[in-house]
mmCIF file of C-alpha atoms and ligand atoms in Angstrom:
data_model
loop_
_atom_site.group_PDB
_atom_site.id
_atom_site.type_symbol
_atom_site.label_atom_id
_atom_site.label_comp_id
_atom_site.label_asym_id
_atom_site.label_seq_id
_atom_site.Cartn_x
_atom_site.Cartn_y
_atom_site.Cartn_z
ATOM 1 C CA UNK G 1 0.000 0.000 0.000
ATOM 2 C CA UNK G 2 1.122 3.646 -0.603
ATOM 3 C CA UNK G 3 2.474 5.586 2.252
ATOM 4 C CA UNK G 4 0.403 8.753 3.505
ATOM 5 C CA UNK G 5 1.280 12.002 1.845
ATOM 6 C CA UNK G 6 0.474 14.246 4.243
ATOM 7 C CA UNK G 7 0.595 18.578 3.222
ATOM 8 C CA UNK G 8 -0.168 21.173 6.347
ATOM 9 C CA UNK G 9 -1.171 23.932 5.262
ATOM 10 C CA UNK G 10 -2.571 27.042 6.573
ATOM 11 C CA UNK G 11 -1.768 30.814 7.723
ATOM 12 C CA UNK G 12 1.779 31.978 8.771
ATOM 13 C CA UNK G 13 1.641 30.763 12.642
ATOM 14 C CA UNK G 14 -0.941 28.073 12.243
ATOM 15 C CA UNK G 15 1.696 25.351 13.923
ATOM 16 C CA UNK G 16 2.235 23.625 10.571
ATOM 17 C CA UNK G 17 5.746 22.664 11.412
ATOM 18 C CA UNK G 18 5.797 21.926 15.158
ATOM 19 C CA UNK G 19 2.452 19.642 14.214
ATOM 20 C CA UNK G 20 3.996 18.477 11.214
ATOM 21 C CA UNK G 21 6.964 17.005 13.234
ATOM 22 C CA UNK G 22 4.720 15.969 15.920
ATOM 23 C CA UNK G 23 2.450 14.085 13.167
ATOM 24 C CA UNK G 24 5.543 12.944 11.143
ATOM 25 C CA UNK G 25 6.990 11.374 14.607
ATOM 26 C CA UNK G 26 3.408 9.867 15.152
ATOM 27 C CA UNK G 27 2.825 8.274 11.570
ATOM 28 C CA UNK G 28 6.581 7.190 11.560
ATOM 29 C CA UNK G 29 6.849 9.056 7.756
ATOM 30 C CA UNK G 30 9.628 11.649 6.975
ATOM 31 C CA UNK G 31 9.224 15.551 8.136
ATOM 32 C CA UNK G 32 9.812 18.052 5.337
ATOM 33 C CA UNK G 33 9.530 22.012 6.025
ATOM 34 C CA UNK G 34 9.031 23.580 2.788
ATOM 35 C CA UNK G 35 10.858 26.836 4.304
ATOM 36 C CA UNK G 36 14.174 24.894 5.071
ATOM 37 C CA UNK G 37 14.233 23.299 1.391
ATOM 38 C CA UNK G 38 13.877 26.787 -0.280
ATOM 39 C CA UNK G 39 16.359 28.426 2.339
ATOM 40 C CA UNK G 40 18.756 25.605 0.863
ATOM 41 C CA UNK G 41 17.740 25.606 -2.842
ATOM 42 C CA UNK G 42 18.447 29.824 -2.818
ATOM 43 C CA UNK G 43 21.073 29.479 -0.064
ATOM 44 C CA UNK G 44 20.250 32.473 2.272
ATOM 45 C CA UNK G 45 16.973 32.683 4.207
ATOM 46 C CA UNK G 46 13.445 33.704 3.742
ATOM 47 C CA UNK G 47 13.648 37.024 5.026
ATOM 48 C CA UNK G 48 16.955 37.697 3.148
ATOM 49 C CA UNK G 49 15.403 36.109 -0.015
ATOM 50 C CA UNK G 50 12.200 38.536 0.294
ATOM 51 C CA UNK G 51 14.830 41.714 1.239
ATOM 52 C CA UNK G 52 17.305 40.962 -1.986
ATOM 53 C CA UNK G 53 15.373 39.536 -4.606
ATOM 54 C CA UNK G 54 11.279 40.494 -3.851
ATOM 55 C CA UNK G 55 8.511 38.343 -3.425
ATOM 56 C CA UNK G 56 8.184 37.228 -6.965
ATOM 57 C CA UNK G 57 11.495 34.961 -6.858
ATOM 58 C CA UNK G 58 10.632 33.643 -3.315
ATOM 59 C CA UNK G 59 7.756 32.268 -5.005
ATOM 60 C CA UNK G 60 9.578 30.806 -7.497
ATOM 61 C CA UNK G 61 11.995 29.331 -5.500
ATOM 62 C CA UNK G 62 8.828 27.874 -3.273
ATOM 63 C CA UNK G 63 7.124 26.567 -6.203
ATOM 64 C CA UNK G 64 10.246 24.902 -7.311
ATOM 65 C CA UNK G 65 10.773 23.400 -3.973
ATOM 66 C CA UNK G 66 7.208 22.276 -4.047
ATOM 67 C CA UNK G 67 7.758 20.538 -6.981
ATOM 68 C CA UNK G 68 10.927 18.861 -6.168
ATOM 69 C CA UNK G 69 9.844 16.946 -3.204
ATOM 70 C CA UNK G 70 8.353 14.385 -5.667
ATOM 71 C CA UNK G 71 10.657 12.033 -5.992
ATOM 72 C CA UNK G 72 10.918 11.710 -1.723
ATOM 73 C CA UNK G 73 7.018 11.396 -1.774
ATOM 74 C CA UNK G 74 6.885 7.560 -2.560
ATOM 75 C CA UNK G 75 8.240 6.826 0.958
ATOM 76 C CA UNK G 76 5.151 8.981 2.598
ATOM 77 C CA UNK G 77 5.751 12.033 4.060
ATOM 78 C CA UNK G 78 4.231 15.272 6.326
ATOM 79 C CA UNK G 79 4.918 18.300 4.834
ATOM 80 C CA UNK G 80 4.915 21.722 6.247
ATOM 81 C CA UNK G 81 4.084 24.556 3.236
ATOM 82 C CA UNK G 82 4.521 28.353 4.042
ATOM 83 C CA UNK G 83 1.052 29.709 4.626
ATOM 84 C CA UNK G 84 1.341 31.094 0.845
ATOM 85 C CA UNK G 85 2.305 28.544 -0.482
ATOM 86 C CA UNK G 86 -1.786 27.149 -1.795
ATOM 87 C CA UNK G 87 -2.401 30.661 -3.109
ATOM 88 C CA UNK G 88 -1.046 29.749 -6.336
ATOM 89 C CA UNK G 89 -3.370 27.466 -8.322
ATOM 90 C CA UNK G 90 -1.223 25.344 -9.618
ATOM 91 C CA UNK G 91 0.479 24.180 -6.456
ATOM 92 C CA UNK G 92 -2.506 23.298 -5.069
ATOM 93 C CA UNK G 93 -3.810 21.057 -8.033
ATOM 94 C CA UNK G 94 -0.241 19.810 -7.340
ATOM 95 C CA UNK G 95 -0.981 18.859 -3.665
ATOM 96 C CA UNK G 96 -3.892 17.220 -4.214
ATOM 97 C CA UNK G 97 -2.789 15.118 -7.016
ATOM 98 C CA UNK G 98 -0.094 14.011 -4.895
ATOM 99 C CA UNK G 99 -1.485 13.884 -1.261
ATOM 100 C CA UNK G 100 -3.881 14.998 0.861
ATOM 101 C CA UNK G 101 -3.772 18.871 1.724
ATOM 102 C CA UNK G 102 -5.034 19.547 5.549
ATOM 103 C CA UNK G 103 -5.925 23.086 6.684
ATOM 104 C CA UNK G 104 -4.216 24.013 9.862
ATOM 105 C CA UNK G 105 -7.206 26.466 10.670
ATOM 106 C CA UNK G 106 -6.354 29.274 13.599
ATOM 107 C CA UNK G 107 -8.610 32.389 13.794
ATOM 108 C CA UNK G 108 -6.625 35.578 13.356
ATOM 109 C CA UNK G 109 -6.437 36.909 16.848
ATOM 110 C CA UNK G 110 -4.641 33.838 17.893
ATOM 111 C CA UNK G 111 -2.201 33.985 15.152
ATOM 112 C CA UNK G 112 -1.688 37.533 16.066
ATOM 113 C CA UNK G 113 -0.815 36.751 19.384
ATOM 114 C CA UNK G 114 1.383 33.726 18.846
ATOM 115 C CA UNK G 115 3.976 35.021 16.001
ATOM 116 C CA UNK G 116 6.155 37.569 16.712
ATOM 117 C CA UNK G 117 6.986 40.708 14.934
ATOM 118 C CA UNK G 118 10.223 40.191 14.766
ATOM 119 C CA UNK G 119 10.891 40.184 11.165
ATOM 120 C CA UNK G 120 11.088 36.559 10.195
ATOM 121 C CA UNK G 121 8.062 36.570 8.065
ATOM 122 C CA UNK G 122 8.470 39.545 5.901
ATOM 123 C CA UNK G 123 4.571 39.340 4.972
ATOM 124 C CA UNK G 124 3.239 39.820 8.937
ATOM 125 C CA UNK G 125 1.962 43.291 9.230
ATOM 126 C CA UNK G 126 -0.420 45.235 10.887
ATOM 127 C CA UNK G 127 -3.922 43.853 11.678
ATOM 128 C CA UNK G 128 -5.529 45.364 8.610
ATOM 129 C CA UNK G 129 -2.873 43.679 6.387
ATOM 130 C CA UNK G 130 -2.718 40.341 8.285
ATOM 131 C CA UNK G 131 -6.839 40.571 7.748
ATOM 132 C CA UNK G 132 -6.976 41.769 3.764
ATOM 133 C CA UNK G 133 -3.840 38.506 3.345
ATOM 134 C CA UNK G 134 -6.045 35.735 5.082
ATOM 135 C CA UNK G 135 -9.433 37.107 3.317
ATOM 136 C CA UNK G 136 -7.411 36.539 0.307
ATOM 137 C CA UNK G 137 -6.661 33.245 1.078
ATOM 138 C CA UNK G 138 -8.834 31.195 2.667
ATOM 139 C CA UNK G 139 -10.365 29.653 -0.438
ATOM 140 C CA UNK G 140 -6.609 28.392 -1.542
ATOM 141 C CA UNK G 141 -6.967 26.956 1.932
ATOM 142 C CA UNK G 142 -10.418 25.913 1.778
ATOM 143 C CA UNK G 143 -9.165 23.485 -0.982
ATOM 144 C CA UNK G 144 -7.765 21.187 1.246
ATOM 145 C CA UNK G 145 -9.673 17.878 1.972
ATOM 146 C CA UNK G 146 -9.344 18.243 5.648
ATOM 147 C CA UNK G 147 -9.725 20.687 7.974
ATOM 148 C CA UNK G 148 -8.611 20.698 11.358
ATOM 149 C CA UNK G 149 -10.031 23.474 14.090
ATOM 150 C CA UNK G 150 -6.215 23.847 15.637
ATOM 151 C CA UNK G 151 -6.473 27.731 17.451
ATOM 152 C CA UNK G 152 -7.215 26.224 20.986
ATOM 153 C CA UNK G 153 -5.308 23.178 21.138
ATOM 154 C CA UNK G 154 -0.988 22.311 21.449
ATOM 155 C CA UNK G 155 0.798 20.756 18.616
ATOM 156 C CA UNK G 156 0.778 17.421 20.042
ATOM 157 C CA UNK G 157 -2.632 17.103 20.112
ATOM 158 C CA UNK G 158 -3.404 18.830 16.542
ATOM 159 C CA UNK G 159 -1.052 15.889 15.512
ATOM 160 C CA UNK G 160 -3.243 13.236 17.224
ATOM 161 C CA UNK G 161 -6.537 14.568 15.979
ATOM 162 C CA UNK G 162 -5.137 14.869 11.997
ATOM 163 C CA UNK G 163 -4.126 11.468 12.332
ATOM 164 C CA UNK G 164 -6.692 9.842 13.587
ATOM 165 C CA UNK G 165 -8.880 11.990 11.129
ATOM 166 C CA UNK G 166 -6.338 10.723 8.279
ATOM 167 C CA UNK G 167 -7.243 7.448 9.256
ATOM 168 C CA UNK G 168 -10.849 7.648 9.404
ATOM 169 C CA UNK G 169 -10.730 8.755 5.771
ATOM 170 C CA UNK G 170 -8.430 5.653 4.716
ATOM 171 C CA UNK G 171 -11.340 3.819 6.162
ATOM 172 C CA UNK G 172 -14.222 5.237 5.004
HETATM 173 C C1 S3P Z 201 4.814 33.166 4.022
HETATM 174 C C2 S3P Z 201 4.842 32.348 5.124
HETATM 175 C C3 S3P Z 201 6.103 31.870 5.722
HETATM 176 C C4 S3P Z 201 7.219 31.860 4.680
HETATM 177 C C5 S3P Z 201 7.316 33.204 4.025
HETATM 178 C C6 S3P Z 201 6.029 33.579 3.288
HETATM 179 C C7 S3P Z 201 3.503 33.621 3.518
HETATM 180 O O1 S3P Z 201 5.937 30.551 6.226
HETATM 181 O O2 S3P Z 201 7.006 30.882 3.711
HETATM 182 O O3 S3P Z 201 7.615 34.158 5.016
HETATM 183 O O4 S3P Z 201 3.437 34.090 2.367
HETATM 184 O O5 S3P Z 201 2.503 33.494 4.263
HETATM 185 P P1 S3P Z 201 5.068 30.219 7.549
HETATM 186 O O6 S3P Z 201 3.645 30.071 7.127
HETATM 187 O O7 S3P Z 201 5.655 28.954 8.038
HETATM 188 O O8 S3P Z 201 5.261 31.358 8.498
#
C-alpha cells in the first residue's frame, strides 16, 4: 500500500511545522519544512530572499521546492508549506494530485498573538494587512480535503486529531 502524503497547510503561525513534526513522529513518515528546502535551494533565508530579490522569486523558488519533493514522496511524508504557499493554483492542483492537503485552521487573533513581529516573516503586518492577506486566502486553503479546528489546542494534540482523522478517511 502507498504511504500517507500528508501537506499542512494554513496561515503563517498556524503550527504547521511543530504539528507536522509531531504528526511525522506519530505516523513514523519523513518531516519536510518547505521553508528549510527553499532556504537551501536559494542558499540564504526567507527574510533575506524577500529583502534581496522580492517576493516574486521567493515564489519561485517555493514553487520549485514544491515541486521537487516528488521524488521523496513515494516513501510517505508530512509536509509543512509556508502559509502562501496554496495561493497559487497550480500548487494546489499539485498537492492534491499528490497527497492529501489539511488546513491548519487558527482564527486571526490567535495567530496575532502567537507570532512575533520580529521580522522573520516579511509578509506579517499590521492587523488590517494580516486581515486583507487571510481574506485573500482562505479559499486556496479551503481546498484542502481536511480541515482541522487547531487555534485552541498544542501541537501534540493537533497531531493526534489529523491522524486519527487521516485514518478515518483511509477507512471510510
Ligand atoms: C509566508 C509564510 C512563511 C514563509 C514566508 C512567506 C507567507 O511561512 O514561507 O515568510 O506568504 O505566508 P510560515 O507560514 O511557516 O510562516
Amino acid at each position: 500500500m502507498s504511504q500517507p502524503v500528508v501537506f499542512l497547510v494554513g496561515f503563517m503561525g498556524s503550527g504547521k511545522s511543530s504539528v507536522g513534526r509531531a504528526l511525522a513522529t506519530h505516523l513514523g513518515l519523513a518531516f519536510i519544512d518547505l521553508d528549510d528546502r527553499i532556504e537551501r535551494h536559494a542558499g540564504k533565508s526567507v527574510r533575506g530572499i524577500f529583502a534581496e530579490d522580492g517576493e516574486a522569486v521567493f515564489r519561485a523558488h517555493e514553487r520549485a521546492a514544491l515541486l521537487g519533493l516528488e521524488p521523496e514522496l513515494a516513501a510517505g511524508a508530512v509536509i509543512a508549506t509556508g502559509g502562501g504557499a496554496c495561493q497559487d493554483a497550480a500548487a494546489r492542483a499539485w498537492m492534491l494530485a499528490h497527497g492529501t492537503m489539511v488546513w491548519l485552521d487558527v482564527p486571526l487573533e490567535t495567530i496575532e498573538r502567537r507570532v512575533p513581529r520580529d521580522g522573520s516573516r516579511p509578509l506579517f503586518g499590521d492587523r488590517l494587512a494580516l486581515d486583507a492577506l487571510y481574506q485573500e486566502r482562505r479559499s486556496g486553503y479551503e481546498s484542502a480535503g481536511l480541515r482541522v479546528d487547531a487555534g485552541a489546542l498544542a501541537p501534540e494534540d493537533v497531531a493526534q486529531l489529523v491522524a486519527r482523522r487521516l485514518g478515518t478517511r483511509e477507512r471510510a
